[in-house]
GROMACS .gro file of N, CA and C in nm:
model
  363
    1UNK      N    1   9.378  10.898  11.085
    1UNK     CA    2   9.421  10.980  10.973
    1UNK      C    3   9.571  11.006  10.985
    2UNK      N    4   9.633  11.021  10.884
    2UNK     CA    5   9.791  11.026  10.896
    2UNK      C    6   9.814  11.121  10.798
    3UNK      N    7   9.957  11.225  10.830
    3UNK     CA    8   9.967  11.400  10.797
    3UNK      C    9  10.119  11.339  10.790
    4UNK      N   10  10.170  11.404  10.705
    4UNK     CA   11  10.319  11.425  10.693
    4UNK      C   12  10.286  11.562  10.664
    5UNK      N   13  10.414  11.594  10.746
    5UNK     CA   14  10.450  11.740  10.761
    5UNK      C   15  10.603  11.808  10.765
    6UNK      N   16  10.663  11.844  10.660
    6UNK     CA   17  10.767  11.888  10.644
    6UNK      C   18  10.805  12.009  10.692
    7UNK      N   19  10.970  12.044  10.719
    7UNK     CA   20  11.015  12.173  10.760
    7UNK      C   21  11.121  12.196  10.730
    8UNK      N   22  11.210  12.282  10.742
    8UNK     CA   23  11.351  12.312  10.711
    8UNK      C   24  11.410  12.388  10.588
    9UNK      N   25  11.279  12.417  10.534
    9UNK     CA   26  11.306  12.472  10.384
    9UNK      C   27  11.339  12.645  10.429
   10UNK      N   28  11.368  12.679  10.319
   10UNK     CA   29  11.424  12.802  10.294
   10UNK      C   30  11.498  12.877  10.196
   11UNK      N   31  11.556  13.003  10.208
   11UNK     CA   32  11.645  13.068  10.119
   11UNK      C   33  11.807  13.007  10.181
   12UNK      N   34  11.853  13.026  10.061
   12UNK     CA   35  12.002  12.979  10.078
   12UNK      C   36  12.085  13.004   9.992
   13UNK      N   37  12.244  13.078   9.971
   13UNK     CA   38  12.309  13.071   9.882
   13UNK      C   39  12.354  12.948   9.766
   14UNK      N   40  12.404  12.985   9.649
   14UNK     CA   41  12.417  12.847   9.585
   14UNK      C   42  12.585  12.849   9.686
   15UNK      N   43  12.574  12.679   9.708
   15UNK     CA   44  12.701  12.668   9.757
   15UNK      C   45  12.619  12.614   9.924
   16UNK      N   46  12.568  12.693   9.967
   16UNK     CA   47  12.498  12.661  10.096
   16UNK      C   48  12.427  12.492  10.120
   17UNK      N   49  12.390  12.470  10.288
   17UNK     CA   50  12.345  12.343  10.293
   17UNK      C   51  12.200  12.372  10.382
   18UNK      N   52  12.132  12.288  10.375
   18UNK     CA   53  11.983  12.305  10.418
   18UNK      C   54  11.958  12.139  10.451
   19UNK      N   55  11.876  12.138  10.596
   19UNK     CA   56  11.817  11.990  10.598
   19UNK      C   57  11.652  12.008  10.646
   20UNK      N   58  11.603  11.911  10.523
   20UNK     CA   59  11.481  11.889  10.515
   20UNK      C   60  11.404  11.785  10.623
   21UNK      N   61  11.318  11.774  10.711
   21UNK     CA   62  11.257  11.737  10.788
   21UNK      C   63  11.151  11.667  10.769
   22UNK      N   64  11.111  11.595  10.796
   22UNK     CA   65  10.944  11.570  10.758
   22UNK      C   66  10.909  11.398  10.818
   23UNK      N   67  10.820  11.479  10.926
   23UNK     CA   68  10.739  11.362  11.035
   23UNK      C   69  10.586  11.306  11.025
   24UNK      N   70  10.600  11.191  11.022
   24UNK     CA   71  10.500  11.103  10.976
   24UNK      C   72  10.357  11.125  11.155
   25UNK      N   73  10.222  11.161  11.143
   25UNK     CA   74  10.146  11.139  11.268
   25UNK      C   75  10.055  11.099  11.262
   26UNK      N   76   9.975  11.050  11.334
   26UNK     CA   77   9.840  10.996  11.324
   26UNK      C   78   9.802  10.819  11.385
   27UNK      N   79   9.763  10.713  11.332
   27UNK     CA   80   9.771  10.601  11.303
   27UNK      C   81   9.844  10.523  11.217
   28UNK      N   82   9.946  10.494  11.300
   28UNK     CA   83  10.064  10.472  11.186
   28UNK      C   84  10.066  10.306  11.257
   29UNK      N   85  10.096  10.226  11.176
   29UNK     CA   86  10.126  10.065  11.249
   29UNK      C   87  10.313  10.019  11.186
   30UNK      N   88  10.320  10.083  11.003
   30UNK     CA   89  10.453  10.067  11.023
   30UNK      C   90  10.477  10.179  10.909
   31UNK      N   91  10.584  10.223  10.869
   31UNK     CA   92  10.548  10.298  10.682
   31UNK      C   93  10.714  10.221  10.687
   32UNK      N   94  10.673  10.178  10.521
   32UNK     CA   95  10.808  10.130  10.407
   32UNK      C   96  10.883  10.225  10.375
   33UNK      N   97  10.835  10.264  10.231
   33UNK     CA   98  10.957  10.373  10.177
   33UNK      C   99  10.923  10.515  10.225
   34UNK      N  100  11.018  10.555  10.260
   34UNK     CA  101  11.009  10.666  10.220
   34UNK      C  102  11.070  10.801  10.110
   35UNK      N  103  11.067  10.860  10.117
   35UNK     CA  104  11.077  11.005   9.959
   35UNK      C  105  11.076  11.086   9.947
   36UNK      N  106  11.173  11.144   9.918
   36UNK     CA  107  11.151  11.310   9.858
   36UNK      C  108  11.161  11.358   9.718
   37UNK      N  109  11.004  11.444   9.634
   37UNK     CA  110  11.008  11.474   9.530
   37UNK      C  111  11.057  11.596   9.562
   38UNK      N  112  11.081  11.676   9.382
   38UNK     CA  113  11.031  11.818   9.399
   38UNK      C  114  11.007  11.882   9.254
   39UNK      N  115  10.924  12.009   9.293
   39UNK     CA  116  10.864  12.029   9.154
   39UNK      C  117  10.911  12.165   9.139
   40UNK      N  118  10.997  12.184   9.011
   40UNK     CA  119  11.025  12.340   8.968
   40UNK      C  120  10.902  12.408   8.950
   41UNK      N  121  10.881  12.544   8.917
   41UNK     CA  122  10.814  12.586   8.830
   41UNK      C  123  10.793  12.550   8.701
   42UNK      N  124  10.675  12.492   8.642
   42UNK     CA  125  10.654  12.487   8.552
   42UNK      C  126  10.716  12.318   8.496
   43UNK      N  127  10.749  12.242   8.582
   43UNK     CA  128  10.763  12.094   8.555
   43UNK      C  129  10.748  11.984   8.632
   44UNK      N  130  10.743  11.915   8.610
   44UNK     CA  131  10.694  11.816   8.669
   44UNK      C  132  10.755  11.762   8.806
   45UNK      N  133  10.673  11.703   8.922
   45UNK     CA  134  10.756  11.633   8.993
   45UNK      C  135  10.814  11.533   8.968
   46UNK      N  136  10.957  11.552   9.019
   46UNK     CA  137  11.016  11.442   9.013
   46UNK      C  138  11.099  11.388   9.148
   47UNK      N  139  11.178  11.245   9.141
   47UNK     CA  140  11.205  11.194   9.219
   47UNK      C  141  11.327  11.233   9.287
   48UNK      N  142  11.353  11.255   9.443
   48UNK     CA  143  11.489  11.332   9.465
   48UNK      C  144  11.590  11.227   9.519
   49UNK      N  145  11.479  11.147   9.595
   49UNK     CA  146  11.611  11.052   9.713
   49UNK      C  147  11.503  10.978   9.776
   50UNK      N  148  11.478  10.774   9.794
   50UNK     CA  149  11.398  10.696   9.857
   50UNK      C  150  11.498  10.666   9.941
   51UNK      N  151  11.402  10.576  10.088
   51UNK     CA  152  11.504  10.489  10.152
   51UNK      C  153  11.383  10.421  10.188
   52UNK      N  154  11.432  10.280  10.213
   52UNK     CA  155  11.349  10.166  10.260
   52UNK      C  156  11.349  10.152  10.389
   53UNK      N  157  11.246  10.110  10.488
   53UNK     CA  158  11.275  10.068  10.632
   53UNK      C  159  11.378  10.038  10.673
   54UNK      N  160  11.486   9.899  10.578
   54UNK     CA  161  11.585   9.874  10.581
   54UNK      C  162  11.690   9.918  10.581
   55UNK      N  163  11.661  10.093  10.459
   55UNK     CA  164  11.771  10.198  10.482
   55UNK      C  165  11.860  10.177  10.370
   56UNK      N  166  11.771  10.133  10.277
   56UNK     CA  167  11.864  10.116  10.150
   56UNK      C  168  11.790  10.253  10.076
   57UNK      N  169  11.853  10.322  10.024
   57UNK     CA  170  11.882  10.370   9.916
   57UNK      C  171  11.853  10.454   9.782
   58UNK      N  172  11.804  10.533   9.748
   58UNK     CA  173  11.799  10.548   9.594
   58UNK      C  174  11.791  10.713   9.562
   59UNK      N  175  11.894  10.772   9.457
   59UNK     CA  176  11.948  10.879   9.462
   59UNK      C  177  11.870  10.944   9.293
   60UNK      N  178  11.850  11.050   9.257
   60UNK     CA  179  11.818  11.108   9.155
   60UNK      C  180  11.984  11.135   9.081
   61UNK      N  181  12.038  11.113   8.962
   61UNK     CA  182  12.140  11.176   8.946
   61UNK      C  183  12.218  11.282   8.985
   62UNK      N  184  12.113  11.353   8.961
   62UNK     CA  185  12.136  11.528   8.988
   62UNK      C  186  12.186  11.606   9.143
   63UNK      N  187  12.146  11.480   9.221
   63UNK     CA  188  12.164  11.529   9.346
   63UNK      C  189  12.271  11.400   9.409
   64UNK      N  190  12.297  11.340   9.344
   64UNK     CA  191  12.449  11.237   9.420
   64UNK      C  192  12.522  11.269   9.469
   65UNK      N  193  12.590  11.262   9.553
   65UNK     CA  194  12.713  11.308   9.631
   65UNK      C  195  12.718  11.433   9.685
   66UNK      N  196  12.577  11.486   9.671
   66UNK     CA  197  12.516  11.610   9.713
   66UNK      C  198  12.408  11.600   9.870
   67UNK      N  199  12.323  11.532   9.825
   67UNK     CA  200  12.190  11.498   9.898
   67UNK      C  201  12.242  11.398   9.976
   68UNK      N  202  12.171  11.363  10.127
   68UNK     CA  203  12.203  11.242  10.188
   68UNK      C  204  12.040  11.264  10.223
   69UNK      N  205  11.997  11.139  10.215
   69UNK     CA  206  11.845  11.066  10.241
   69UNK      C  207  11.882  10.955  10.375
   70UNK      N  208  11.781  10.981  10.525
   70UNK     CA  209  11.823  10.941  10.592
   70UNK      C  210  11.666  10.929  10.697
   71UNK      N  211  11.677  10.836  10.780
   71UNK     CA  212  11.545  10.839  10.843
   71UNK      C  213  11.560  10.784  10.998
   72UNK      N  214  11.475  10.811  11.085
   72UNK     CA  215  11.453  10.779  11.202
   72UNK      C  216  11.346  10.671  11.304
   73UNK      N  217  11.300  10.541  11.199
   73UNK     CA  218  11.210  10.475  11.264
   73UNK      C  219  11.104  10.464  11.386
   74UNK      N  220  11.209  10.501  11.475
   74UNK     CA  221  11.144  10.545  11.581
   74UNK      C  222  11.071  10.684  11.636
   75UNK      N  223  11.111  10.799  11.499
   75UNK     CA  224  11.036  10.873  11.540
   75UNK      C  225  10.938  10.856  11.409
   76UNK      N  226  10.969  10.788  11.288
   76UNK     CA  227  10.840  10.835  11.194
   76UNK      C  228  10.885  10.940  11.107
   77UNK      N  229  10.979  10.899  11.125
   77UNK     CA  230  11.069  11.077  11.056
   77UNK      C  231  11.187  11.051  10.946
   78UNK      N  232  11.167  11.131  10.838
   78UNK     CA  233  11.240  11.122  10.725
   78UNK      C  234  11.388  11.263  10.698
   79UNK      N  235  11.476  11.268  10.673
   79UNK     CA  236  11.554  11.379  10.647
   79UNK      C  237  11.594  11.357  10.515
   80UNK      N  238  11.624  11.487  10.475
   80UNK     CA  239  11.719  11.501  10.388
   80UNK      C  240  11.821  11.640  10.388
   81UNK      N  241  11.926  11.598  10.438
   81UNK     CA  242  12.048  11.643  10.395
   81UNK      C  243  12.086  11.717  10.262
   82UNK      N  244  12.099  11.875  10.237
   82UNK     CA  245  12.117  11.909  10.110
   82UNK      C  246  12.235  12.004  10.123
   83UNK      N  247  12.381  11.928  10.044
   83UNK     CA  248  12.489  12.017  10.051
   83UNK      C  249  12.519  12.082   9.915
   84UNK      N  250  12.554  12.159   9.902
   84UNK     CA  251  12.659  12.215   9.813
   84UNK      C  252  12.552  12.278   9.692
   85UNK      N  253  12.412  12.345   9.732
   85UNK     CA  254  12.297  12.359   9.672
   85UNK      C  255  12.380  12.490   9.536
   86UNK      N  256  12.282  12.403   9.453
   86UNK     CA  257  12.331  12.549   9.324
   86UNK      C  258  12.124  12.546   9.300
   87UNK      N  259  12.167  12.683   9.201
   87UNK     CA  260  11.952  12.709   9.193
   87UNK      C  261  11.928  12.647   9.118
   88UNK      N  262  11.968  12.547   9.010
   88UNK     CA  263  11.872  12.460   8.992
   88UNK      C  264  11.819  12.353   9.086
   89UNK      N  265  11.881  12.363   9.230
   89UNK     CA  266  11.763  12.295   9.283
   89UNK      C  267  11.694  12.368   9.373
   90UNK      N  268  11.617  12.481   9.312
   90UNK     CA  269  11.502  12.539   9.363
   90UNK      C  270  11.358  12.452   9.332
   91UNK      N  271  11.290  12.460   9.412
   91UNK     CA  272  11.169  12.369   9.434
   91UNK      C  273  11.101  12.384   9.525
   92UNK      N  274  10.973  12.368   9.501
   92UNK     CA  275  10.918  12.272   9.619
   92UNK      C  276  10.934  12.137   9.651
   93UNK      N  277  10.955  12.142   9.766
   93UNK     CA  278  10.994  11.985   9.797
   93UNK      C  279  10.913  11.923   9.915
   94UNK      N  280  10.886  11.743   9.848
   94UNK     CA  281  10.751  11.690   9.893
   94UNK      C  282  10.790  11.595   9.960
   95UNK      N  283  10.745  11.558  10.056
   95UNK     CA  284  10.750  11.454  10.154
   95UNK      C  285  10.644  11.315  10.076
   96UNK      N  286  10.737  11.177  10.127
   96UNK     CA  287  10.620  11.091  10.014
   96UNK      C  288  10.658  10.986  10.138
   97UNK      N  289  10.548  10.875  10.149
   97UNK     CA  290  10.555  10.800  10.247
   97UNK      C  291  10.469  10.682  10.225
   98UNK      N  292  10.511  10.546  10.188
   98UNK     CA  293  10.367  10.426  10.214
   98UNK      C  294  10.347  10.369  10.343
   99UNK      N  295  10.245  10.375  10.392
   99UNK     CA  296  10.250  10.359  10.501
   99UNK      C  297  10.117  10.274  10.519
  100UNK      N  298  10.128  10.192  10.644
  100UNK     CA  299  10.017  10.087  10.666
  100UNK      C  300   9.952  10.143  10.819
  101UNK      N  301   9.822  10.109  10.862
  101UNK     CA  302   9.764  10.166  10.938
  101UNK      C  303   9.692  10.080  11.048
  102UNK      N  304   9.752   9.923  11.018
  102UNK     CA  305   9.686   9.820  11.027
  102UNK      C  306   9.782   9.678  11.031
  103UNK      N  307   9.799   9.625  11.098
  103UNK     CA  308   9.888   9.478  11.098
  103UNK      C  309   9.797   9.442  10.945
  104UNK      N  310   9.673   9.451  10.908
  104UNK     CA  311   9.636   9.369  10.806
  104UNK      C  312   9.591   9.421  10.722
  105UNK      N  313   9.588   9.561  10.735
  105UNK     CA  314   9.600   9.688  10.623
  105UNK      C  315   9.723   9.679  10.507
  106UNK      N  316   9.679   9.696  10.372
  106UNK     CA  317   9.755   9.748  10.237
  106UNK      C  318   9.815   9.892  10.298
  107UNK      N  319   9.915   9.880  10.228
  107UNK     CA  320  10.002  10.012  10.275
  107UNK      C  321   9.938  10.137  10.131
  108UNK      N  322   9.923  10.275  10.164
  108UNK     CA  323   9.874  10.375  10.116
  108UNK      C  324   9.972  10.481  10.113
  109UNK      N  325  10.002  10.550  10.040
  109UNK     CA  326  10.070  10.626   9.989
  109UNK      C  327  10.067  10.778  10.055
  110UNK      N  328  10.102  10.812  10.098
  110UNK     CA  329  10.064  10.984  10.111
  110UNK      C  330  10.178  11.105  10.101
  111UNK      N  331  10.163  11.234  10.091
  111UNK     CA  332  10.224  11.331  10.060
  111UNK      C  333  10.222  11.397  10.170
  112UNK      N  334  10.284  11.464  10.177
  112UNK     CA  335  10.289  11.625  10.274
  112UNK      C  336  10.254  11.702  10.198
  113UNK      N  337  10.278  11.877  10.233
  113UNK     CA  338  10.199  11.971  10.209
  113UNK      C  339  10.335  12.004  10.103
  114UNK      N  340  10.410  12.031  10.145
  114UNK     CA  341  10.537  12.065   9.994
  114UNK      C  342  10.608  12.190  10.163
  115UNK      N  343  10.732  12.166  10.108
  115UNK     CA  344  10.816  12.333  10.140
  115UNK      C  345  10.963  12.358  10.066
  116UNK      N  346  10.929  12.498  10.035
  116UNK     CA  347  11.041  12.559   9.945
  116UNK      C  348  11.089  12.588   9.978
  117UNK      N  349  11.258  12.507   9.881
  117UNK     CA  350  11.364  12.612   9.909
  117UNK      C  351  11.419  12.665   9.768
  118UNK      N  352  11.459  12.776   9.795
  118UNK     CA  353  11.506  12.870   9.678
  118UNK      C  354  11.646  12.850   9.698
  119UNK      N  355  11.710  12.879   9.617
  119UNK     CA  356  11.896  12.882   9.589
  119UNK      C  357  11.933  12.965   9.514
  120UNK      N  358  12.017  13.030   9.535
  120UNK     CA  359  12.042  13.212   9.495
  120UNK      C  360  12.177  13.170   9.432
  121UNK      N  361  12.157  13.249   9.364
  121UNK     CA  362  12.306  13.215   9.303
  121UNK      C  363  12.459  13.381   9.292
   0.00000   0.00000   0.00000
């Protein structure tokens, strides 16, 4: 069975920086992308920041030159880096991961539990 489990969330001024955590456990053989959503109140999740095994890349507008998306292979472990926070990016924020369990296993998708951070303005 495999758990992603995030940490690092919190309260923070707008202007403030916060880094998001979140470690992959269980039966793991390799995981691809990894992701961070997050969901306001009252809308939908959406996409914040992917990176590939390879370590490529992919940014939400809103958070460019803001957010750094970054990961650790060897531990199974995903970050994200959040500078210069204003409150619209208050959220919960989700850990996302495909991951294979099996040299000959389809890779499966999974979430973490969510953790919030608020931004005060």
């Amino acid at each position: 069975q495999v758990q992603l489990v995030e940490s690092g969330g919190g309260l923070v001024q707008a202007g403030g920086s916060l880094r998001l955590s979140c470690a992959a456990s269980g039966i793991i053989f390799s995981i691809n992308t990894m992701a961070w959503y997050r969901q306001a109140p009252g809308k939908q999740r959406v996409l914040v920041a992917s990176i590939t095994r390879g370590g490529v890349t992919n940014y939400a507008d809103s958070v460019k030159g803001r957010f750094t998306i970054s990961r650790d292979n060897a531990k199974n472990t995903v970050y994200l880096q959040m500078n210069s926070l204003k409150p619209e990016d208050t959220a919960v924020y989700y850990c996302n991961a495909d991951i294979l369990t099996g040299f000959y296993s389809d890779s499966s998708n999974y979430w973490g539990q969510g953790t919030q951070v608020t931004v005060s303005s």
